[in-house]
Short mmCIF file of C-alpha atoms in Angstrom, two decimals:
data_model
loop_
_atom_site.label_atom_id
_atom_site.label_comp_id
_atom_site.label_asym_id
_atom_site.label_seq_id
_atom_site.Cartn_x
_atom_site.Cartn_y
_atom_site.Cartn_z
CA MET N 1410 0.00 0.00 0.00
CA GLU N 1411 1.35 3.41 -0.98
CA ASP N 1412 2.01 6.04 1.65
CA ILE N 1413 -0.53 8.80 2.16
CA ARG N 1414 0.89 12.02 0.69
CA ALA N 1415 0.69 15.02 3.02
CA CYS N 1416 1.67 18.67 2.86
CA VAL N 1417 1.75 21.61 5.27
CA ILE N 1418 0.49 25.14 4.55
CA GLY N 1419 2.09 27.67 6.88
CA LEU N 1420 5.53 27.42 8.48
CA GLY N 1421 4.98 29.16 11.79
CA ASN N 1422 5.63 27.36 15.04
CA MET N 1423 2.74 24.89 14.67
CA GLY N 1424 3.34 24.39 10.97
CA ARG N 1425 6.96 23.41 11.61
CA ASN N 1426 5.82 20.99 14.31
CA HIS N 1427 3.31 19.40 11.95
CA ALA N 1428 6.05 19.02 9.32
CA ARG N 1429 8.38 17.44 11.88
CA VAL N 1430 5.77 14.87 12.90
CA LEU N 1431 4.70 14.08 9.34
CA SER N 1432 8.29 13.60 8.17
CA ASP N 1433 8.61 10.66 10.61
CA LEU N 1434 5.11 9.15 10.58
CA PRO N 1435 4.76 5.55 9.29
CA GLY N 1436 2.48 5.27 6.29
CA VAL N 1437 2.79 8.97 5.45
CA SER N 1438 5.08 10.86 3.09
CA LEU N 1439 5.52 14.58 3.65
CA VAL N 1440 5.83 15.80 0.08
CA GLY N 1441 5.66 19.58 0.38
CA VAL N 1442 5.42 22.69 2.54
CA ALA N 1443 4.36 26.21 1.62
CA ASP N 1444 4.62 29.68 3.11
CA PRO N 1445 4.51 33.12 1.44
CA SER N 1446 7.22 34.45 3.78
CA GLU N 1447 10.73 34.11 2.41
CA GLN N 1448 12.09 34.39 5.96
CA SER N 1449 9.92 31.47 7.12
CA ARG N 1450 10.91 29.36 4.13
CA ARG N 1451 14.62 30.04 4.69
CA ALA N 1452 14.35 29.23 8.39
CA PHE N 1453 12.71 25.87 7.73
CA HIS N 1454 15.02 22.86 7.76
CA LEU N 1455 13.86 20.97 4.69
CA PRO N 1456 13.71 17.18 5.17
CA GLU N 1457 15.08 15.10 2.31
CA GLY N 1458 12.60 14.69 -0.54
CA VAL N 1459 10.30 17.50 0.61
CA ARG N 1460 9.66 20.39 -1.76
CA ILE N 1461 9.10 23.94 -0.57
CA PHE N 1462 6.77 26.45 -2.21
CA GLU N 1463 5.87 30.12 -1.85
CA ASP N 1464 2.25 29.61 -3.00
CA TYR N 1465 0.24 26.76 -1.52
CA ARG N 1466 -1.96 26.60 -4.63
CA GLY N 1467 1.06 25.88 -6.80
CA MET N 1468 2.09 23.18 -4.34
CA LEU N 1469 -1.33 21.53 -4.56
CA ASP N 1470 -1.36 21.72 -8.38
CA VAL N 1471 2.09 20.14 -8.66
CA LEU N 1472 2.07 17.56 -5.86
CA HIS N 1473 -1.62 16.50 -5.62
CA PRO N 1474 -1.43 15.47 -1.92
CA ASP N 1475 -4.02 13.31 -0.18
CA TYR N 1476 -4.28 15.70 2.75
CA ALA N 1477 -3.10 19.13 3.74
CA VAL N 1478 -2.45 20.68 7.13
CA VAL N 1479 -3.64 24.29 7.29
CA ALA N 1480 -1.44 26.01 9.88
CA ALA N 1481 -1.82 29.55 8.54
CA PRO N 1482 -3.04 32.48 10.68
CA THR N 1483 -6.62 32.04 11.89
CA ASP N 1484 -7.93 34.81 9.61
CA LEU N 1485 -6.91 32.67 6.62
CA HIS N 1486 -8.28 29.32 7.78
CA CYS N 1487 -11.61 29.57 5.98
CA ARG N 1488 -10.29 30.80 2.63
CA ILE N 1489 -7.41 28.35 2.45
CA ALA N 1490 -9.29 25.35 3.82
CA CYS N 1491 -12.26 25.85 1.48
CA ASP N 1492 -9.86 26.18 -1.47
CA VAL N 1493 -8.12 22.93 -0.50
CA LEU N 1494 -11.39 21.08 0.20
CA SER N 1495 -12.81 22.15 -3.18
CA ARG N 1496 -9.93 20.18 -4.77
CA LYS N 1497 -11.17 17.05 -2.94
CA ILE N 1498 -8.13 17.05 -0.65
CA HIS N 1499 -8.66 16.12 3.02
CA VAL N 1500 -7.84 18.89 5.49
CA LEU N 1501 -6.51 19.04 9.03
CA VAL N 1502 -6.85 22.67 10.10
CA GLU N 1503 -5.32 24.12 13.24
CA LYS N 1504 -7.60 25.31 16.03
CA PRO N 1505 -9.55 27.42 16.38
CA ILE N 1506 -11.35 26.31 13.24
CA ALA N 1507 -12.17 29.97 12.51
CA LYS N 1508 -12.77 33.35 14.14
CA ARG N 1509 -16.43 33.47 13.10
CA VAL N 1510 -19.29 30.99 13.16
CA ASP N 1511 -20.22 31.58 9.51
CA GLU N 1512 -16.65 30.82 8.39
CA ALA N 1513 -16.60 27.55 10.33
CA GLU N 1514 -19.97 26.59 8.85
CA ARG N 1515 -18.66 27.35 5.35
CA MET N 1516 -15.70 25.00 5.92
CA ILE N 1517 -17.99 22.24 7.20
CA ARG N 1518 -20.23 22.59 4.12
CA ALA N 1519 -17.22 22.57 1.78
CA ALA N 1520 -15.98 19.28 3.24
CA ALA N 1521 -19.43 17.71 2.95
CA GLU N 1522 -19.88 18.88 -0.64
CA SER N 1523 -16.48 17.48 -1.68
CA ARG N 1524 -16.98 14.30 0.38
CA VAL N 1525 -13.63 14.61 2.09
CA LEU N 1526 -12.65 14.74 5.76
CA LEU N 1527 -12.23 17.95 7.71
CA MET N 1528 -10.45 17.51 11.03
CA VAL N 1529 -9.64 20.30 13.48
CA GLY N 1530 -6.45 20.22 15.56
CA GLN N 1531 -7.96 20.15 19.04
CA VAL N 1532 -4.73 18.46 20.04
CA GLU N 1533 -5.38 18.20 23.79
CA ARG N 1534 -7.95 15.46 23.12
CA PHE N 1535 -4.98 13.28 22.22
CA ASN N 1536 -3.01 13.99 25.39
CA PRO N 1537 -2.74 10.66 27.27
CA ALA N 1538 -3.67 12.41 30.54
CA VAL N 1539 -6.90 13.74 29.03
CA GLN N 1540 -7.67 10.33 27.54
CA GLU N 1541 -7.25 8.80 31.00
CA ILE N 1542 -9.51 11.40 32.63
CA ARG N 1543 -12.17 10.67 30.02
CA ARG N 1544 -11.86 6.92 30.63
CA LEU N 1545 -12.21 7.31 34.39
CA ILE N 1546 -15.24 9.56 34.04
CA GLY N 1547 -16.79 7.17 31.52
CA ASP N 1548 -16.21 4.25 33.89
CA ARG N 1549 -17.90 6.32 36.64
CA ALA N 1550 -14.82 6.08 38.85
CA LEU N 1551 -15.88 9.44 40.32
CA GLY N 1552 -19.60 8.71 40.28
CA ASP N 1553 -21.44 11.92 39.46
CA VAL N 1554 -19.13 14.74 38.33
CA PHE N 1555 -19.73 18.09 40.02
CA GLN N 1556 -17.11 20.48 38.67
CA ILE N 1557 -14.35 20.60 36.06
CA HIS N 1558 -11.67 23.27 36.36
CA ALA N 1559 -9.06 24.09 33.72
CA ARG N 1560 -5.94 26.18 34.36
CA ARG N 1561 -3.93 27.20 31.30
CA LEU N 1562 -1.36 29.88 32.08
CA SER N 1563 1.42 31.09 29.79
CA PRO N 1564 3.90 33.89 29.25
CA PHE N 1565 2.71 36.58 26.86
CA GLN N 1566 2.07 35.59 23.23
CA ALA N 1567 1.57 38.06 20.38
CA ARG N 1568 -1.24 36.45 18.39
CA ASP N 1569 -3.77 37.56 15.77
CA ILE N 1570 -6.52 36.48 18.19
CA GLY N 1571 -7.07 36.81 21.94
CA VAL N 1572 -6.39 34.28 24.65
CA ILE N 1573 -9.95 32.93 24.59
CA LEU N 1574 -9.92 31.81 20.96
CA ASP N 1575 -6.25 30.86 21.06
CA LEU N 1576 -6.02 28.97 24.36
CA ALA N 1577 -9.43 28.58 26.01
CA THR N 1578 -10.82 26.74 22.97
CA HIS N 1579 -8.52 23.87 24.02
CA ASP N 1580 -10.15 23.67 27.44
CA ILE N 1581 -13.71 24.17 26.24
CA ASP N 1582 -13.27 21.31 23.80
CA VAL N 1583 -11.65 19.09 26.43
CA MET N 1584 -14.56 19.77 28.79
CA HIS N 1585 -17.04 18.82 26.05
CA PHE N 1586 -14.94 15.73 25.32
CA VAL N 1587 -14.57 14.35 28.85
CA THR N 1588 -18.03 15.24 30.18
CA GLY N 1589 -19.95 14.16 27.09
CA SER N 1590 -22.06 17.30 27.46
CA ARG N 1591 -22.17 20.77 25.90
CA VAL N 1592 -22.15 24.20 27.48
CA VAL N 1593 -25.56 25.84 27.89
CA ARG N 1594 -24.59 29.01 29.81
CA ALA N 1595 -21.40 31.03 30.06
CA TYR N 1596 -20.12 34.04 31.97
CA ALA N 1597 -16.73 35.72 31.74
CA GLU N 1598 -14.55 38.36 33.32
CA THR N 1599 -11.77 39.36 30.93
CA ALA N 1600 -8.92 41.86 30.85
CA ARG N 1601 -6.33 43.23 28.44
CA LYS N 1602 -3.02 43.94 30.15
CA ALA N 1603 -0.34 43.41 27.50
CA HIS N 1604 -2.06 42.55 24.21
CA ARG N 1605 -2.72 45.56 21.98
CA SER N 1606 -6.15 44.62 20.71
CA CYS N 1607 -7.48 41.46 22.41
CA GLU N 1608 -8.08 40.06 25.86
CA ASP N 1609 -5.15 38.24 27.46
CA MET N 1610 -6.86 37.07 30.66
CA LEU N 1611 -10.03 35.05 31.21
CA SER N 1612 -11.86 33.97 34.31
CA GLY N 1613 -14.83 32.02 32.98
CA LEU N 1614 -17.77 30.12 34.41
CA LEU N 1615 -19.67 27.50 32.41
CA ARG N 1616 -22.77 25.42 32.99
CA PHE N 1617 -23.11 22.17 31.05
CA GLY N 1618 -26.33 20.50 29.98
CA ASN N 1619 -25.73 17.63 32.39
CA GLY N 1620 -25.37 20.02 35.36
CA VAL N 1621 -21.56 20.01 35.60
CA VAL N 1622 -20.03 23.42 36.39
CA GLY N 1623 -16.91 24.41 34.47
CA VAL N 1624 -14.28 26.93 35.54
CA LEU N 1625 -11.75 28.46 33.14
CA ASP N 1626 -8.58 30.18 34.37
CA VAL N 1627 -6.63 31.16 31.25
CA ASN N 1628 -4.07 33.89 30.63
CA TRP N 1629 -0.92 35.06 28.86
CA LEU N 1630 0.26 36.89 31.99
CA SER N 1631 2.09 34.16 33.92
CA PRO N 1632 5.88 33.66 33.82
CA LYS N 1633 5.26 29.96 34.48
CA LYS N 1634 3.60 27.71 31.90
CA LEU N 1635 0.82 25.67 33.50
CA ARG N 1636 -1.62 23.18 31.95
CA GLU N 1637 -3.92 21.39 34.40
CA LEU N 1638 -7.40 19.91 34.58
CA TRP N 1639 -9.18 19.27 37.92
CA VAL N 1640 -12.35 17.17 38.05
CA VAL N 1641 -14.35 16.93 41.30
CA GLY N 1642 -17.05 14.32 41.83
CA GLU N 1643 -18.59 11.93 44.32
CA GLY N 1644 -15.54 9.66 44.36
CA GLY N 1645 -12.96 12.39 44.91
CA MET N 1646 -10.87 14.57 42.64
CA LEU N 1647 -8.87 13.79 39.49
CA VAL N 1648 -5.97 16.07 38.57
CA ALA N 1649 -4.34 15.87 35.14
CA ASP N 1650 -1.06 17.61 34.31
CA TYR N 1651 -0.97 18.03 30.54
CA LEU N 1652 2.76 18.81 30.48
CA THR N 1653 3.97 15.79 32.47
CA GLN N 1654 1.06 13.60 31.26
CA GLU N 1655 0.31 12.45 34.81
CA VAL N 1656 -3.05 11.83 36.49
CA SER N 1657 -3.56 11.82 40.26
CA TRP N 1658 -6.72 10.59 41.97
CA PHE N 1659 -7.44 12.07 45.40
CA LYS N 1660 -10.03 9.65 46.72
CA ASN N 1661 -12.77 10.35 49.20
CA GLY N 1662 -12.19 8.63 52.54
CA ARG N 1663 -14.78 7.49 55.04
CA VAL N 1664 -17.45 10.17 55.27
CA ASN N 1665 -18.82 11.33 58.61
CA ASP N 1666 -22.35 9.89 58.67
CA THR N 1667 -23.61 11.55 61.85
CA TRP N 1668 -25.73 14.01 59.89
CA THR N 1669 -28.29 13.68 57.12
CA PRO N 1670 -27.11 15.08 53.76
CA ALA N 1671 -29.32 17.01 51.37
CA THR N 1672 -28.66 14.42 48.63
CA ASN N 1673 -27.22 10.93 48.36
CA PHE N 1674 -23.76 12.51 48.42
CA SER N 1675 -22.79 12.89 52.07
CA GLY N 1676 -19.62 14.95 51.70
CA ALA N 1677 -15.89 14.38 51.32
CA VAL N 1678 -12.87 13.78 53.53
CA GLU N 1679 -9.24 13.09 52.76
CA GLY N 1680 -8.49 9.59 51.56
CA ASP N 1681 -5.87 7.68 49.56
CA VAL N 1682 -3.99 9.30 46.68
CA THR N 1683 -3.34 7.23 43.56
CA ARG N 1684 -1.02 8.28 40.76
CA THR N 1685 -1.76 6.47 37.53
CA TYR N 1686 1.03 5.39 35.20
CA ILE N 1687 0.31 6.55 31.67
CA ALA N 1688 2.47 5.73 28.66
CA LYS N 1689 3.79 9.06 27.37
CA LYS N 1690 3.07 10.10 23.80
CA GLU N 1691 3.29 13.33 21.85
CA PRO N 1692 -0.32 14.50 21.37
CA LEU N 1693 0.39 16.00 17.94
CA ARG N 1694 1.70 12.67 16.69
CA ALA N 1695 -1.35 10.87 18.10
CA GLU N 1696 -3.56 13.46 16.38
CA HIS N 1697 -2.04 12.70 12.97
CA GLU N 1698 -2.19 8.95 13.60
CA ALA N 1699 -5.90 9.28 14.32
CA PHE N 1700 -6.47 11.29 11.14
CA VAL N 1701 -4.49 8.86 9.00
CA GLY N 1702 -6.41 5.98 10.58
CA ALA N 1703 -9.69 7.63 9.61
CA LEU N 1704 -8.48 8.22 6.05
CA THR N 1705 -7.39 4.61 5.56
CA SER N 1706 -10.42 3.02 7.23
CA GLY N 1707 -13.11 5.34 5.90
CA ALA N 1708 -14.12 6.36 9.43
CA SER N 1709 -15.49 9.76 10.35
CA SER N 1710 -13.23 12.63 11.40
CA PRO N 1711 -11.71 12.13 14.89
CA VAL N 1712 -12.45 15.80 15.66
CA SER N 1713 -15.21 17.05 13.40
CA GLY N 1714 -15.90 20.55 12.25
CA GLN N 1715 -19.03 20.51 14.40
CA ASP N 1716 -16.95 19.60 17.47
CA ALA N 1717 -14.66 22.56 16.84
CA LEU N 1718 -17.55 24.89 16.02
CA ALA N 1719 -19.13 24.07 19.39
CA ALA N 1720 -15.94 25.23 21.14
CA VAL N 1721 -15.78 28.41 19.03
CA ARG N 1722 -19.42 29.28 19.80
CA VAL N 1723 -18.67 29.11 23.52
CA ALA N 1724 -15.44 31.10 23.08
CA LEU N 1725 -17.22 33.87 21.17
CA ASP N 1726 -19.94 34.06 23.81
CA LEU N 1727 -17.28 34.32 26.52
CA ILE N 1728 -15.67 37.20 24.60
CA LYS N 1729 -19.07 38.91 24.31
CA SER N 1730 -19.80 38.31 28.00
CA GLY N 1731 -16.49 39.87 28.99
CA GLU N 1732 -17.06 42.89 26.78
CA ASP N 1733 -20.72 43.49 27.66
CA HIS N 1734 -20.47 42.50 31.33
CA THR N 1735 -23.51 40.31 30.85
CA THR N 1736 -24.47 38.25 33.87
CA VAL N 1737 -25.49 35.18 31.84
CA CYS N 1738 -24.68 34.55 28.21
CA ALA N 1739 -26.83 31.94 26.45
CA VAL N 1740 -24.85 29.54 24.27
CA LYS N 1741 -26.28 27.87 21.16
CA THR N 1742 -25.75 24.12 21.30
CA ALA N 1743 -26.67 23.29 17.69
#
């Protein structure tokens, strides 16, 4: 069986990482990369056998790849992705899928019309720690889940979008993924301290359809990089560290039963702590493996355009909530 032929459009930080992974992925041949910036093209270390182009359209016309990674700036996602999809080439586009709902919907329609796969790079879904959290919740190790809290702190980043679309879309999607439920209400306090035009701090509060409460603590204002997910439920608390790919389970001990609780849950006390061994794996590599698996098997997209659109809808409502100081912001779930 011949290798799947892949290419990368955009040679920024994520584009170079995609190219690195694809150049060493079994069953895949990285055949080309493209970027309009001469500086970016010169800075890219070209793997053997890979061609480099200024114009992605010329690359597609010459190389006819099976799938393309769109790692261009977010403003260009819709135009480039729709162009690629119209050529009946599968697309993996970086997150967020787009800055606007109508652009994301246009990309989803383009993929359906061309009968090719559109996958969105919600890469944290493929983090082994997140996969383990989802498994434990699915197995009801915690019983009912009460709250899910994401902390994503970073040094300042100069982006074409704010911290909500750039970073918080990771955590919104992860919350959808592990809870199996969608956000129905959102509220945000935001601030702009260093970014010239967009928010760089978010304190967000979410309510999911299944009653779980979500908390978002996201910023570009911390000198320390932090990526954590805390899940509290009947059986205790799960803590995932995305960077070390470790999961700790702080279990509930014996509960004081001298009083009558308001529900079947009678409270929590300190109990045993279990740290789960998880085989480490680069999430970006796992993301591409999942996409290639879908292409070869005929399965649906591992992260669909609708999945990514759901995260963007919530992100845009959080932005609006922060700007308008609205107490409750209704979120469309369709």
